[in-house]
Amino acid sequence: MGPARGSLVAAGGGALGPEIWERFVALAGGDTSRIVVVPTAGTGPEPSGARAVAALEAAGASRVVVLHTRDAGVADTDSFAAPLRSATGVWFPGGRQWRLVEAYAGTRTLAEV
């Protein structure tokens, strides 16, 4: 663990009200935020993170990108991890959290988070 680099919003266990999304966007910089959604824990072969993107945009985020792979080799490349370098917020939607470990443990992507 390094020095604190921001805020943590832990939410889960069901539907999230708009106040959660609005607070997250505010903590990430409001209308100048740069948010990365990582839907890798989701179900299905290619989780999209579309619901999270829509909720973040409705809460005022204007720059939201999705970053997803289940291939640790891809996750360990500089080009894949690049969006995280300028991110002011990272959102992990729910799902099977072990998928995050399988895809990102020990990679450049995890180092950027």
CSV table of C-alpha atoms in Angstrom, one decimal:
chain,number,residue,atom,x,y,z
A,1,MET,CA,0.0,0.0,0.0
A,2,GLY,CA,1.3,3.4,-1.0
A,3,PRO,CA,0.1,6.8,0.1
A,4,ALA,CA,-3.5,7.7,-0.1
A,5,ARG,CA,-4.4,8.9,-3.5
A,6,GLY,CA,-8.1,9.8,-3.2
A,7,SER,CA,-11.5,8.6,-2.0
A,8,LEU,CA,-13.1,5.2,-1.8
A,9,VAL,CA,-16.8,4.7,-2.4
A,10,ALA,CA,-17.8,1.2,-1.5
A,11,ALA,CA,-21.4,0.4,-2.6
A,12,GLY,CA,-23.1,-2.8,-3.4
A,13,GLY,CA,-25.8,-5.3,-2.6
A,14,GLY,CA,-28.5,-3.9,-4.9
A,15,ALA,CA,-29.7,-0.9,-6.7
A,16,LEU,CA,-27.8,2.4,-6.1
A,17,GLY,CA,-29.7,5.6,-5.7
A,18,PRO,CA,-28.7,8.7,-7.7
A,19,GLU,CA,-27.0,10.2,-4.6
A,20,ILE,CA,-24.3,7.5,-4.7
A,21,TRP,CA,-23.6,8.1,-8.4
A,22,GLU,CA,-23.6,11.9,-7.9
A,23,ARG,CA,-21.2,11.7,-4.9
A,24,PHE,CA,-18.8,9.5,-6.8
A,25,VAL,CA,-18.8,11.8,-9.8
A,26,ALA,CA,-18.3,14.8,-7.5
A,27,LEU,CA,-15.3,13.1,-5.8
A,28,ALA,CA,-13.9,12.3,-9.2
A,29,GLY,CA,-13.9,15.9,-10.3
A,30,GLY,CA,-17.5,16.6,-11.3
A,31,ASP,CA,-18.0,17.8,-14.8
A,32,THR,CA,-14.2,17.6,-15.4
A,33,SER,CA,-14.0,14.0,-14.2
A,34,ARG,CA,-12.3,11.3,-16.2
A,35,ILE,CA,-13.9,8.0,-15.2
A,36,VAL,CA,-12.9,4.4,-16.1
A,37,VAL,CA,-15.5,1.7,-15.7
A,38,VAL,CA,-14.1,-1.8,-15.3
A,39,PRO,CA,-16.9,-4.4,-15.8
A,40,THR,CA,-14.7,-7.5,-15.8
A,41,ALA,CA,-16.4,-9.0,-12.8
A,42,GLY,CA,-19.7,-9.1,-14.7
A,43,THR,CA,-21.4,-12.1,-16.1
A,44,GLY,CA,-21.5,-13.1,-19.8
A,45,PRO,CA,-18.5,-13.3,-22.1
A,46,GLU,CA,-18.3,-9.6,-22.7
A,47,PRO,CA,-19.8,-7.5,-19.9
A,48,SER,CA,-20.4,-4.0,-21.2
A,49,GLY,CA,-20.7,-1.8,-18.1
A,50,ALA,CA,-23.5,0.0,-20.0
A,51,ARG,CA,-25.7,0.5,-16.9
A,52,ALA,CA,-22.8,2.0,-14.9
A,53,VAL,CA,-21.8,4.3,-17.8
A,54,ALA,CA,-25.4,5.5,-18.1
A,55,ALA,CA,-25.7,6.2,-14.4
A,56,LEU,CA,-22.4,8.0,-14.3
A,57,GLU,CA,-23.4,10.2,-17.3
A,58,ALA,CA,-26.8,10.9,-15.7
A,59,ALA,CA,-24.9,12.0,-12.5
A,60,GLY,CA,-22.9,14.5,-14.5
A,61,ALA,CA,-19.8,12.7,-15.8
A,62,SER,CA,-18.9,13.7,-19.3
A,63,ARG,CA,-15.9,11.5,-19.9
A,64,VAL,CA,-16.5,7.8,-19.2
A,65,VAL,CA,-14.6,5.0,-20.8
A,66,VAL,CA,-14.9,1.2,-20.4
A,67,LEU,CA,-11.8,-0.9,-19.8
A,68,HIS,CA,-12.3,-4.7,-20.0
A,69,THR,CA,-10.4,-7.8,-20.6
A,70,ARG,CA,-10.2,-11.2,-19.1
A,71,ASP,CA,-6.7,-11.8,-20.5
A,72,ALA,CA,-3.9,-11.1,-18.0
A,73,GLY,CA,-1.5,-10.7,-20.9
A,74,VAL,CA,-3.5,-7.9,-22.4
A,75,ALA,CA,-4.0,-6.3,-18.9
A,76,ASP,CA,-0.2,-6.3,-18.5
A,77,THR,CA,0.4,-4.0,-21.5
A,78,ASP,CA,1.0,-0.2,-21.2
A,79,SER,CA,-1.5,0.5,-24.0
A,80,PHE,CA,-4.4,-1.3,-22.2
A,81,ALA,CA,-3.6,0.4,-18.8
A,82,ALA,CA,-3.1,3.8,-20.4
A,83,PRO,CA,-6.7,5.2,-19.6
A,84,LEU,CA,-6.1,4.6,-15.9
A,85,ARG,CA,-3.1,7.0,-15.9
A,86,SER,CA,-5.4,10.1,-16.4
A,87,ALA,CA,-8.4,8.7,-14.6
A,88,THR,CA,-9.9,10.7,-11.7
A,89,GLY,CA,-12.3,7.9,-10.8
A,90,VAL,CA,-12.5,4.1,-11.4
A,91,TRP,CA,-15.8,2.3,-11.0
A,92,PHE,CA,-16.0,-1.5,-10.6
A,93,PRO,CA,-19.6,-2.8,-11.2
A,94,GLY,CA,-20.6,-5.9,-9.4
A,95,GLY,CA,-20.3,-9.5,-10.4
A,96,ARG,CA,-17.9,-12.3,-9.5
A,97,GLN,CA,-14.9,-10.5,-8.0
A,98,TRP,CA,-12.5,-13.4,-8.6
A,99,ARG,CA,-12.7,-12.5,-12.3
A,100,LEU,CA,-10.9,-9.2,-11.4
A,101,VAL,CA,-8.1,-11.2,-9.7
A,102,GLU,CA,-7.7,-13.6,-12.6
A,103,ALA,CA,-7.5,-10.8,-15.1
A,104,TYR,CA,-5.6,-8.1,-13.3
A,105,ALA,CA,-3.4,-9.5,-10.4
A,106,GLY,CA,0.2,-8.6,-10.9
A,107,THR,CA,-0.4,-6.6,-14.1
A,108,ARG,CA,0.3,-3.0,-15.2
A,109,THR,CA,-3.4,-2.4,-15.0
A,110,LEU,CA,-3.6,-3.2,-11.3
A,111,ALA,CA,-0.5,-1.0,-10.7
A,112,GLU,CA,-2.3,2.0,-12.2
A,113,VAL,CA,-5.4,1.5,-10.1
